[in-house]
Amino acid sequence: MKKTITVRGITLGEGVPKICVPMVGTSIHQLIEEANYLKTLDLDVVEWRVDFFEHVEQIEKVEAALKEIRAILPETPLVFTFRSAKEGGEKEISTAFYFELNKAITETGLIDIVDIELFNEENDVKALIEAAHAQNVYVIISNHDFHGTPLKDEIISRLCKAQELGGDLPKIAVMPASTADVLTLLDATTTMNEQYADRPIITMSMAGKGVISRLAGELFGSALTFGAAKKASAPGQVAVKELRSVLNLLHTSL
């Protein structure tokens, strides 16, 4: 029996894939503006991409901004993500600070889910998962390949590794060079979902070619899809309104 995950009344892993919208403001002022705008959208989850934030290297300023975001979005599931430069993020920080920042934020009681990148020292990842779970924070274990689409078995292997480490939501995003690459990602998602996953998974093929993967998650087995508000945080994100309409259309057809 596959587990589902319920965060603030939103259940991942059943029915229509849930819509997550990233916040990409660089200043507290922009983030407050963005959070107020997100309140008006039909979304399920918000992700704060803190690597866009100008004061990300000062934990107390990150916490202050987080308090502002949470005050505006008190009932919305909130994901905290520092995306490293090697995986498509905005900034490079030391590995030590990456773990220090994530651990400090899981202890604030202000976030529901933290994103930890798979390709780090295994013991560090496990320790951070343990710290997050101790605070009742769920964990996305993620991998982003902006250079290409790995073979099907490799995609499955990375998702299985994320699951074995104890991640609640294994996630992979890959870059297609061809339609065949998109099919590889969808095929890997289906196989992972049907044969190996005991929890919700998140997968996507990026850019224009991969848009179908952001829309058809319910059919292939991806539990969460990322939509854009004003500015996309990754190539291929669809505007929230259009995304909701297509997800509902596919859901009623299945």
PDB file of N, CA, C and O in Angstrom, residues 145-219:
ATOM      1  N   ASP A 145      18.836  17.561 -13.409  1.00  0.00           N
ATOM      2  CA  ASP A 145      19.858  17.387 -14.453  1.00  0.00           C
ATOM      3  C   ASP A 145      19.534  18.339 -15.601  1.00  0.00           C
ATOM      4  O   ASP A 145      18.651  18.070 -16.410  1.00  0.00           O
ATOM      5  N   PHE A 146      20.243  19.470 -15.630  1.00  0.00           N
ATOM      6  CA  PHE A 146      19.993  20.476 -16.666  1.00  0.00           C
ATOM      7  C   PHE A 146      20.755  20.170 -17.951  1.00  0.00           C
ATOM      8  O   PHE A 146      20.607  20.879 -18.935  1.00  0.00           O
ATOM      9  N   HIS A 147      21.560  19.112 -17.928  1.00  0.00           N
ATOM     10  CA  HIS A 147      22.407  18.824 -19.088  1.00  0.00           C
ATOM     11  C   HIS A 147      21.828  17.754 -19.999  1.00  0.00           C
ATOM     12  O   HIS A 147      22.257  17.605 -21.141  1.00  0.00           O
ATOM     13  N   GLY A 148      20.856  17.005 -19.493  1.00  0.00           N
ATOM     14  CA  GLY A 148      20.319  15.949 -20.347  1.00  0.00           C
ATOM     15  C   GLY A 148      19.329  15.083 -19.592  1.00  0.00           C
ATOM     16  O   GLY A 148      18.929  15.386 -18.471  1.00  0.00           O
ATOM     17  N   THR A 149      18.950  13.991 -20.226  1.00  0.00           N
ATOM     18  CA  THR A 149      18.034  13.019 -19.629  1.00  0.00           C
ATOM     19  C   THR A 149      18.785  11.704 -19.463  1.00  0.00           C
ATOM     20  O   THR A 149      19.185  11.094 -20.462  1.00  0.00           O
ATOM     21  N   PRO A 150      19.013  11.269 -18.241  1.00  0.00           N
ATOM     22  CA  PRO A 150      19.695   9.986 -18.042  1.00  0.00           C
ATOM     23  C   PRO A 150      18.855   8.834 -18.604  1.00  0.00           C
ATOM     24  O   PRO A 150      17.669   9.004 -18.909  1.00  0.00           O
ATOM     25  N   LEU A 151      19.467   7.672 -18.708  1.00  0.00           N
ATOM     26  CA  LEU A 151      18.732   6.479 -19.149  1.00  0.00           C
ATOM     27  C   LEU A 151      17.650   6.144 -18.128  1.00  0.00           C
ATOM     28  O   LEU A 151      17.745   6.495 -16.951  1.00  0.00           O
ATOM     29  N   LYS A 152      16.633   5.430 -18.582  1.00  0.00           N
ATOM     30  CA  LYS A 152      15.502   5.072 -17.725  1.00  0.00           C
ATOM     31  C   LYS A 152      15.961   4.443 -16.408  1.00  0.00           C
ATOM     32  O   LYS A 152      15.508   4.832 -15.320  1.00  0.00           O
ATOM     33  N   ASP A 153      16.859   3.464 -16.483  1.00  0.00           N
ATOM     34  CA  ASP A 153      17.305   2.765 -15.268  1.00  0.00           C
ATOM     35  C   ASP A 153      17.998   3.700 -14.285  1.00  0.00           C
ATOM     36  O   ASP A 153      17.894   3.537 -13.078  1.00  0.00           O
ATOM     37  N   GLU A 154      18.717   4.691 -14.827  1.00  0.00           N
ATOM     38  CA  GLU A 154      19.420   5.648 -13.966  1.00  0.00           C
ATOM     39  C   GLU A 154      18.421   6.581 -13.263  1.00  0.00           C
ATOM     40  O   GLU A 154      18.573   6.894 -12.080  1.00  0.00           O
ATOM     41  N   ILE A 155      17.386   7.006 -13.991  1.00  0.00           N
ATOM     42  CA  ILE A 155      16.337   7.847 -13.376  1.00  0.00           C
ATOM     43  C   ILE A 155      15.691   7.083 -12.218  1.00  0.00           C
ATOM     44  O   ILE A 155      15.545   7.605 -11.102  1.00  0.00           O
ATOM     45  N   ILE A 156      15.343   5.823 -12.479  1.00  0.00           N
ATOM     46  CA  ILE A 156      14.710   4.986 -11.445  1.00  0.00           C
ATOM     47  C   ILE A 156      15.662   4.791 -10.264  1.00  0.00           C
ATOM     48  O   ILE A 156      15.265   4.877  -9.100  1.00  0.00           O
ATOM     49  N   SER A 157      16.926   4.562 -10.583  1.00  0.00           N
ATOM     50  CA  SER A 157      17.932   4.340  -9.538  1.00  0.00           C
ATOM     51  C   SER A 157      18.045   5.557  -8.608  1.00  0.00           C
ATOM     52  O   SER A 157      18.121   5.424  -7.383  1.00  0.00           O
ATOM     53  N   ARG A 158      18.037   6.764  -9.178  1.00  0.00           N
ATOM     54  CA  ARG A 158      18.138   7.983  -8.358  1.00  0.00           C
ATOM     55  C   ARG A 158      16.889   8.156  -7.489  1.00  0.00           C
ATOM     56  O   ARG A 158      16.987   8.540  -6.321  1.00  0.00           O
ATOM     57  N   LEU A 159      15.730   7.872  -8.052  1.00  0.00           N
ATOM     58  CA  LEU A 159      14.491   7.983  -7.267  1.00  0.00           C
ATOM     59  C   LEU A 159      14.460   6.938  -6.147  1.00  0.00           C
ATOM     60  O   LEU A 159      14.045   7.231  -5.017  1.00  0.00           O
ATOM     61  N   CYS A 160      14.912   5.732  -6.453  1.00  0.00           N
ATOM     62  CA  CYS A 160      14.969   4.671  -5.424  1.00  0.00           C
ATOM     63  C   CYS A 160      15.938   5.056  -4.312  1.00  0.00           C
ATOM     64  O   CYS A 160      15.671   4.829  -3.130  1.00  0.00           O
ATOM     65  N   LYS A 161      17.068   5.647  -4.697  1.00  0.00           N
ATOM     66  CA  LYS A 161      18.069   6.076  -3.707  1.00  0.00           C
ATOM     67  C   LYS A 161      17.458   7.121  -2.767  1.00  0.00           C
ATOM     68  O   LYS A 161      17.635   7.066  -1.543  1.00  0.00           O
ATOM     69  N   ALA A 162      16.719   8.070  -3.341  1.00  0.00           N
ATOM     70  CA  ALA A 162      16.072   9.112  -2.537  1.00  0.00           C
ATOM     71  C   ALA A 162      15.086   8.485  -1.554  1.00  0.00           C
ATOM     72  O   ALA A 162      14.985   8.904  -0.394  1.00  0.00           O
ATOM     73  N   GLN A 163      14.390   7.462  -2.016  1.00  0.00           N
ATOM     74  CA  GLN A 163      13.424   6.766  -1.163  1.00  0.00           C
ATOM     75  C   GLN A 163      14.141   5.992  -0.051  1.00  0.00           C
ATOM     76  O   GLN A 163      13.750   6.046   1.115  1.00  0.00           O
ATOM     77  N   GLU A 164      15.219   5.298  -0.424  1.00  0.00           N
ATOM     78  CA  GLU A 164      15.987   4.497   0.557  1.00  0.00           C
ATOM     79  C   GLU A 164      16.596   5.375   1.652  1.00  0.00           C
ATOM     80  O   GLU A 164      16.691   4.970   2.813  1.00  0.00           O
ATOM     81  N   LEU A 165      17.015   6.583   1.282  1.00  0.00           N
ATOM     82  CA  LEU A 165      17.623   7.487   2.262  1.00  0.00           C
ATOM     83  C   LEU A 165      16.604   7.975   3.289  1.00  0.00           C
ATOM     84  O   LEU A 165      16.957   8.490   4.342  1.00  0.00           O
ATOM     85  N   GLY A 166      15.314   7.855   2.944  1.00  0.00           N
ATOM     86  CA  GLY A 166      14.272   8.282   3.877  1.00  0.00           C
ATOM     87  C   GLY A 166      13.530   9.531   3.445  1.00  0.00           C
ATOM     88  O   GLY A 166      12.759  10.104   4.220  1.00  0.00           O
ATOM     89  N   GLY A 167      13.764   9.972   2.189  1.00  0.00           N
ATOM     90  CA  GLY A 167      13.019  11.124   1.678  1.00  0.00           C
ATOM     91  C   GLY A 167      11.536  10.785   1.562  1.00  0.00           C
ATOM     92  O   GLY A 167      11.184   9.691   1.135  1.00  0.00           O
ATOM     93  N   ASP A 168      10.683  11.712   1.947  1.00  0.00           N
ATOM     94  CA  ASP A 168       9.238  11.478   1.872  1.00  0.00           C
ATOM     95  C   ASP A 168       8.723  11.654   0.450  1.00  0.00           C
ATOM     96  O   ASP A 168       7.715  11.067   0.067  1.00  0.00           O
ATOM     97  N   LEU A 169       9.425  12.495  -0.329  1.00  0.00           N
ATOM     98  CA  LEU A 169       9.002  12.794  -1.699  1.00  0.00           C
ATOM     99  C   LEU A 169      10.232  12.775  -2.612  1.00  0.00           C
ATOM    100  O   LEU A 169      10.901  13.791  -2.803  1.00  0.00           O
ATOM    101  N   PRO A 170      10.587  11.627  -3.186  1.00  0.00           N
ATOM    102  CA  PRO A 170      11.687  11.588  -4.150  1.00  0.00           C
ATOM    103  C   PRO A 170      11.330  12.426  -5.385  1.00  0.00           C
ATOM    104  O   PRO A 170      10.210  12.355  -5.880  1.00  0.00           O
ATOM    105  N   LYS A 171      12.289  13.232  -5.858  1.00  0.00           N
ATOM    106  CA  LYS A 171      12.008  14.135  -6.982  1.00  0.00           C
ATOM    107  C   LYS A 171      13.156  14.117  -7.982  1.00  0.00           C
ATOM    108  O   LYS A 171      14.330  14.152  -7.592  1.00  0.00           O
ATOM    109  N   ILE A 172      12.812  14.107  -9.277  1.00  0.00           N
ATOM    110  CA  ILE A 172      13.836  14.286 -10.316  1.00  0.00           C
ATOM    111  C   ILE A 172      13.290  15.166 -11.434  1.00  0.00           C
ATOM    112  O   ILE A 172      12.122  15.056 -11.808  1.00  0.00           O
ATOM    113  N   ALA A 173      14.149  16.077 -11.916  1.00  0.00           N
ATOM    114  CA  ALA A 173      13.813  16.922 -13.062  1.00  0.00           C
ATOM    115  C   ALA A 173      14.962  16.788 -14.060  1.00  0.00           C
ATOM    116  O   ALA A 173      16.130  16.883 -13.681  1.00  0.00           O
ATOM    117  N   VAL A 174      14.622  16.539 -15.318  1.00  0.00           N
ATOM    118  CA  VAL A 174      15.660  16.303 -16.330  1.00  0.00           C
ATOM    119  C   VAL A 174      15.402  17.173 -17.565  1.00  0.00           C
ATOM    120  O   VAL A 174      14.297  17.644 -17.788  1.00  0.00           O
ATOM    121  N   MET A 175      16.456  17.373 -18.359  1.00  0.00           N
ATOM    122  CA  MET A 175      16.354  18.219 -19.549  1.00  0.00           C
ATOM    123  C   MET A 175      16.301  17.354 -20.805  1.00  0.00           C
ATOM    124  O   MET A 175      17.209  16.558 -21.045  1.00  0.00           O
ATOM    125  N   PRO A 176      15.239  17.484 -21.599  1.00  0.00           N
ATOM    126  CA  PRO A 176      15.156  16.678 -22.807  1.00  0.00           C
ATOM    127  C   PRO A 176      15.859  17.342 -24.000  1.00  0.00           C
ATOM    128  O   PRO A 176      15.789  18.561 -24.157  1.00  0.00           O
ATOM    129  N   ALA A 177      16.510  16.525 -24.815  1.00  0.00           N
ATOM    130  CA  ALA A 177      17.063  17.029 -26.073  1.00  0.00           C
ATOM    131  C   ALA A 177      16.157  16.612 -27.227  1.00  0.00           C
ATOM    132  O   ALA A 177      16.304  17.079 -28.347  1.00  0.00           O
ATOM    133  N   SER A 178      15.214  15.706 -26.943  1.00  0.00           N
ATOM    134  CA  SER A 178      14.348  15.168 -28.002  1.00  0.00           C
ATOM    135  C   SER A 178      13.048  14.679 -27.378  1.00  0.00           C
ATOM    136  O   SER A 178      12.944  14.552 -26.155  1.00  0.00           O
ATOM    137  N   THR A 179      12.076  14.393 -28.232  1.00  0.00           N
ATOM    138  CA  THR A 179      10.818  13.813 -27.757  1.00  0.00           C
ATOM    139  C   THR A 179      11.069  12.475 -27.079  1.00  0.00           C
ATOM    140  O   THR A 179      10.421  12.126 -26.091  1.00  0.00           O
ATOM    141  N   ALA A 180      12.021  11.718 -27.614  1.00  0.00           N
ATOM    142  CA  ALA A 180      12.349  10.405 -27.028  1.00  0.00           C
ATOM    143  C   ALA A 180      12.795  10.557 -25.572  1.00  0.00           C
ATOM    144  O   ALA A 180      12.470   9.721 -24.722  1.00  0.00           O
ATOM    145  N   ASP A 181      13.502  11.643 -25.267  1.00  0.00           N
ATOM    146  CA  ASP A 181      13.928  11.896 -23.880  1.00  0.00           C
ATOM    147  C   ASP A 181      12.720  12.102 -22.964  1.00  0.00           C
ATOM    148  O   ASP A 181      12.717  11.652 -21.811  1.00  0.00           O
ATOM    149  N   VAL A 182      11.710  12.801 -23.468  1.00  0.00           N
ATOM    150  CA  VAL A 182      10.496  13.026 -22.672  1.00  0.00           C
ATOM    151  C   VAL A 182       9.820  11.685 -22.383  1.00  0.00           C
ATOM    152  O   VAL A 182       9.394  11.399 -21.264  1.00  0.00           O
ATOM    153  N   LEU A 183       9.763  10.838 -23.401  1.00  0.00           N
ATOM    154  CA  LEU A 183       9.167   9.505 -23.230  1.00  0.00           C
ATOM    155  C   LEU A 183       9.964   8.672 -22.228  1.00  0.00           C
ATOM    156  O   LEU A 183       9.389   7.915 -21.451  1.00  0.00           O
ATOM    157  N   THR A 184      11.278   8.829 -22.227  1.00  0.00           N
ATOM    158  CA  THR A 184      12.126   8.106 -21.264  1.00  0.00           C
ATOM    159  C   THR A 184      11.748   8.489 -19.836  1.00  0.00           C
ATOM    160  O   THR A 184      11.591   7.635 -18.956  1.00  0.00           O
ATOM    161  N   LEU A 185      11.589   9.800 -19.609  1.00  0.00           N
ATOM    162  CA  LEU A 185      11.212  10.274 -18.270  1.00  0.00           C
ATOM    163  C   LEU A 185       9.834   9.746 -17.865  1.00  0.00           C
ATOM    164  O   LEU A 185       9.638   9.264 -16.754  1.00  0.00           O
ATOM    165  N   LEU A 186       8.882   9.796 -18.795  1.00  0.00           N
ATOM    166  CA  LEU A 186       7.521   9.326 -18.483  1.00  0.00           C
ATOM    167  C   LEU A 186       7.500   7.820 -18.232  1.00  0.00           C
ATOM    168  O   LEU A 186       6.823   7.330 -17.327  1.00  0.00           O
ATOM    169  N   ASP A 187       8.273   7.088 -19.016  1.00  0.00           N
ATOM    170  CA  ASP A 187       8.367   5.631 -18.857  1.00  0.00           C
ATOM    171  C   ASP A 187       8.991   5.285 -17.506  1.00  0.00           C
ATOM    172  O   ASP A 187       8.507   4.417 -16.765  1.00  0.00           O
ATOM    173  N   ALA A 188      10.062   6.006 -17.157  1.00  0.00           N
ATOM    174  CA  ALA A 188      10.732   5.784 -15.862  1.00  0.00           C
ATOM    175  C   ALA A 188       9.786   6.105 -14.704  1.00  0.00           C
ATOM    176  O   ALA A 188       9.745   5.391 -13.695  1.00  0.00           O
ATOM    177  N   THR A 189       9.003   7.173 -14.863  1.00  0.00           N
ATOM    178  CA  THR A 189       8.045   7.571 -13.822  1.00  0.00           C
ATOM    179  C   THR A 189       7.015   6.470 -13.595  1.00  0.00           C
ATOM    180  O   THR A 189       6.725   6.086 -12.455  1.00  0.00           O
ATOM    181  N   THR A 190       6.470   5.951 -14.694  1.00  0.00           N
ATOM    182  CA  THR A 190       5.458   4.889 -14.602  1.00  0.00           C
ATOM    183  C   THR A 190       6.022   3.654 -13.917  1.00  0.00           C
ATOM    184  O   THR A 190       5.406   3.085 -13.008  1.00  0.00           O
ATOM    185  N   THR A 191       7.213   3.232 -14.341  1.00  0.00           N
ATOM    186  CA  THR A 191       7.826   2.029 -13.761  1.00  0.00           C
ATOM    187  C   THR A 191       8.132   2.241 -12.281  1.00  0.00           C
ATOM    188  O   THR A 191       7.868   1.376 -11.444  1.00  0.00           O
ATOM    189  N   MET A 192       8.698   3.404 -11.953  1.00  0.00           N
ATOM    190  CA  MET A 192       8.999   3.711 -10.545  1.00  0.00           C
ATOM    191  C   MET A 192       7.714   3.684  -9.720  1.00  0.00           C
ATOM    192  O   MET A 192       7.647   3.050  -8.654  1.00  0.00           O
ATOM    193  N   ASN A 193       6.699   4.348 -10.219  1.00  0.00           N
ATOM    194  CA  ASN A 193       5.436   4.468  -9.493  1.00  0.00           C
ATOM    195  C   ASN A 193       4.766   3.110  -9.293  1.00  0.00           C
ATOM    196  O   ASN A 193       4.232   2.822  -8.219  1.00  0.00           O
ATOM    197  N   GLU A 194       4.812   2.273 -10.318  1.00  0.00           N
ATOM    198  CA  GLU A 194       4.077   0.999 -10.255  1.00  0.00           C
ATOM    199  C   GLU A 194       4.878  -0.117  -9.577  1.00  0.00           C
ATOM    200  O   GLU A 194       4.289  -1.025  -8.994  1.00  0.00           O
ATOM    201  N   GLN A 195       6.208  -0.060  -9.668  1.00  0.00           N
ATOM    202  CA  GLN A 195       6.999  -1.203  -9.198  1.00  0.00           C
ATOM    203  C   GLN A 195       7.855  -0.945  -7.960  1.00  0.00           C
ATOM    204  O   GLN A 195       8.169  -1.880  -7.231  1.00  0.00           O
ATOM    205  N   TYR A 196       8.269   0.292  -7.738  1.00  0.00           N
ATOM    206  CA  TYR A 196       9.244   0.530  -6.666  1.00  0.00           C
ATOM    207  C   TYR A 196       8.782   1.514  -5.594  1.00  0.00           C
ATOM    208  O   TYR A 196       9.175   1.383  -4.431  1.00  0.00           O
ATOM    209  N   ALA A 197       7.986   2.500  -5.969  1.00  0.00           N
ATOM    210  CA  ALA A 197       7.656   3.566  -5.016  1.00  0.00           C
ATOM    211  C   ALA A 197       6.650   3.099  -3.977  1.00  0.00           C
ATOM    212  O   ALA A 197       5.673   2.441  -4.309  1.00  0.00           O
ATOM    213  N   ASP A 198       6.920   3.445  -2.707  1.00  0.00           N
ATOM    214  CA  ASP A 198       5.931   3.179  -1.654  1.00  0.00           C
ATOM    215  C   ASP A 198       5.445   4.505  -1.072  1.00  0.00           C
ATOM    216  O   ASP A 198       4.885   4.566   0.012  1.00  0.00           O
ATOM    217  N   ARG A 199       5.716   5.589  -1.804  1.00  0.00           N
ATOM    218  CA  ARG A 199       5.343   6.942  -1.373  1.00  0.00           C
ATOM    219  C   ARG A 199       5.176   7.812  -2.625  1.00  0.00           C
ATOM    220  O   ARG A 199       5.551   7.387  -3.718  1.00  0.00           O
ATOM    221  N   PRO A 200       4.655   9.018  -2.500  1.00  0.00           N
ATOM    222  CA  PRO A 200       4.497   9.863  -3.695  1.00  0.00           C
ATOM    223  C   PRO A 200       5.863  10.242  -4.283  1.00  0.00           C
ATOM    224  O   PRO A 200       6.833  10.434  -3.547  1.00  0.00           O
ATOM    225  N   ILE A 201       5.909  10.350  -5.605  1.00  0.00           N
ATOM    226  CA  ILE A 201       7.135  10.805  -6.279  1.00  0.00           C
ATOM    227  C   ILE A 201       6.804  12.040  -7.122  1.00  0.00           C
ATOM    228  O   ILE A 201       5.638  12.297  -7.438  1.00  0.00           O
ATOM    229  N   ILE A 202       7.859  12.786  -7.447  1.00  0.00           N
ATOM    230  CA  ILE A 202       7.703  14.002  -8.260  1.00  0.00           C
ATOM    231  C   ILE A 202       8.703  13.907  -9.406  1.00  0.00           C
ATOM    232  O   ILE A 202       9.910  13.753  -9.163  1.00  0.00           O
ATOM    233  N   THR A 203       8.213  13.972 -10.644  1.00  0.00           N
ATOM    234  CA  THR A 203       9.135  13.927 -11.782  1.00  0.00           C
ATOM    235  C   THR A 203       8.711  14.953 -12.818  1.00  0.00           C
ATOM    236  O   THR A 203       7.542  15.302 -12.915  1.00  0.00           O
ATOM    237  N   MET A 204       9.679  15.418 -13.594  1.00  0.00           N
ATOM    238  CA  MET A 204       9.339  16.283 -14.717  1.00  0.00           C
ATOM    239  C   MET A 204      10.462  16.321 -15.729  1.00  0.00           C
ATOM    240  O   MET A 204      11.640  16.152 -15.399  1.00  0.00           O
ATOM    241  N   SER A 205      10.046  16.518 -16.980  1.00  0.00           N
ATOM    242  CA  SER A 205      10.958  16.795 -18.072  1.00  0.00           C
ATOM    243  C   SER A 205      10.820  18.295 -18.313  1.00  0.00           C
ATOM    244  O   SER A 205       9.700  18.807 -18.418  1.00  0.00           O
ATOM    245  N   MET A 206      11.941  18.997 -18.357  1.00  0.00           N
ATOM    246  CA  MET A 206      11.889  20.469 -18.381  1.00  0.00           C
ATOM    247  C   MET A 206      11.774  21.037 -19.792  1.00  0.00           C
ATOM    248  O   MET A 206      11.709  20.308 -20.778  1.00  0.00           O
ATOM    249  N   ALA A 207      11.747  22.360 -19.842  1.00  0.00           N
ATOM    250  CA  ALA A 207      11.682  23.133 -21.085  1.00  0.00           C
ATOM    251  C   ALA A 207      10.384  22.863 -21.855  1.00  0.00           C
ATOM    252  O   ALA A 207       9.508  22.141 -21.395  1.00  0.00           O
ATOM    253  N   GLY A 208      10.292  23.468 -23.050  1.00  0.00           N
ATOM    254  CA  GLY A 208       9.072  23.363 -23.851  1.00  0.00           C
ATOM    255  C   GLY A 208       8.737  21.934 -24.222  1.00  0.00           C
ATOM    256  O   GLY A 208       7.580  21.503 -24.146  1.00  0.00           O
ATOM    257  N   LYS A 209       9.759  21.177 -24.616  1.00  0.00           N
ATOM    258  CA  LYS A 209       9.529  19.781 -25.031  1.00  0.00           C
ATOM    259  C   LYS A 209       8.908  18.955 -23.911  1.00  0.00           C
ATOM    260  O   LYS A 209       8.125  18.039 -24.149  1.00  0.00           O
ATOM    261  N   GLY A 210       9.273  19.287 -22.676  1.00  0.00           N
ATOM    262  CA  GLY A 210       8.841  18.455 -21.553  1.00  0.00           C
ATOM    263  C   GLY A 210       7.523  18.851 -20.915  1.00  0.00           C
ATOM    264  O   GLY A 210       7.106  18.228 -19.936  1.00  0.00           O
ATOM    265  N   VAL A 211       6.849  19.872 -21.464  1.00  0.00           N
ATOM    266  CA  VAL A 211       5.641  20.390 -20.804  1.00  0.00           C
ATOM    267  C   VAL A 211       4.605  19.297 -20.541  1.00  0.00           C
ATOM    268  O   VAL A 211       3.941  19.298 -19.501  1.00  0.00           O
ATOM    269  N   ILE A 212       4.475  18.345 -21.445  1.00  0.00           N
ATOM    270  CA  ILE A 212       3.489  17.266 -21.260  1.00  0.00           C
ATOM    271  C   ILE A 212       3.686  16.564 -19.914  1.00  0.00           C
ATOM    272  O   ILE A 212       2.731  16.151 -19.257  1.00  0.00           O
ATOM    273  N   SER A 213       4.939  16.459 -19.464  1.00  0.00           N
ATOM    274  CA  SER A 213       5.217  15.768 -18.188  1.00  0.00           C
ATOM    275  C   SER A 213       4.686  16.565 -16.998  1.00  0.00           C
ATOM    276  O   SER A 213       4.409  16.003 -15.946  1.00  0.00           O
ATOM    277  N   ARG A 214       4.551  17.879 -17.161  1.00  0.00           N
ATOM    278  CA  ARG A 214       4.019  18.720 -16.084  1.00  0.00           C
ATOM    279  C   ARG A 214       2.492  18.658 -16.031  1.00  0.00           C
ATOM    280  O   ARG A 214       1.882  19.056 -15.054  1.00  0.00           O
ATOM    281  N   LEU A 215       1.903  18.196 -17.125  1.00  0.00           N
ATOM    282  CA  LEU A 215       0.440  18.176 -17.236  1.00  0.00           C
ATOM    283  C   LEU A 215      -0.153  16.803 -16.957  1.00  0.00           C
ATOM    284  O   LEU A 215      -1.265  16.693 -16.462  1.00  0.00           O
ATOM    285  N   ALA A 216       0.600  15.755 -17.291  1.00  0.00           N
ATOM    286  CA  ALA A 216       0.032  14.395 -17.284  1.00  0.00           C
ATOM    287  C   ALA A 216       0.511  13.541 -16.122  1.00  0.00           C
ATOM    288  O   ALA A 216       0.520  12.319 -16.190  1.00  0.00           O
ATOM    289  N   GLY A 217       0.887  14.183 -15.021  1.00  0.00           N
ATOM    290  CA  GLY A 217       1.412  13.454 -13.869  1.00  0.00           C
ATOM    291  C   GLY A 217       0.465  12.408 -13.309  1.00  0.00           C
ATOM    292  O   GLY A 217       0.887  11.347 -12.859  1.00  0.00           O
ATOM    293  N   GLU A 218      -0.834  12.689 -13.345  1.00  0.00           N
ATOM    294  CA  GLU A 218      -1.790  11.738 -12.770  1.00  0.00           C
ATOM    295  C   GLU A 218      -1.766  10.420 -13.527  1.00  0.00           C
ATOM    296  O   GLU A 218      -1.922   9.351 -12.942  1.00  0.00           O
ATOM    297  N   LEU A 219      -1.568  10.495 -14.827  1.00  0.00           N
ATOM    298  CA  LEU A 219      -1.547   9.289 -15.668  1.00  0.00           C
ATOM    299  C   LEU A 219      -0.269   8.482 -15.452  1.00  0.00           C
ATOM    300  O   LEU A 219      -0.290   7.258 -15.389  1.00  0.00           O
TER     301      LEU A 219
END
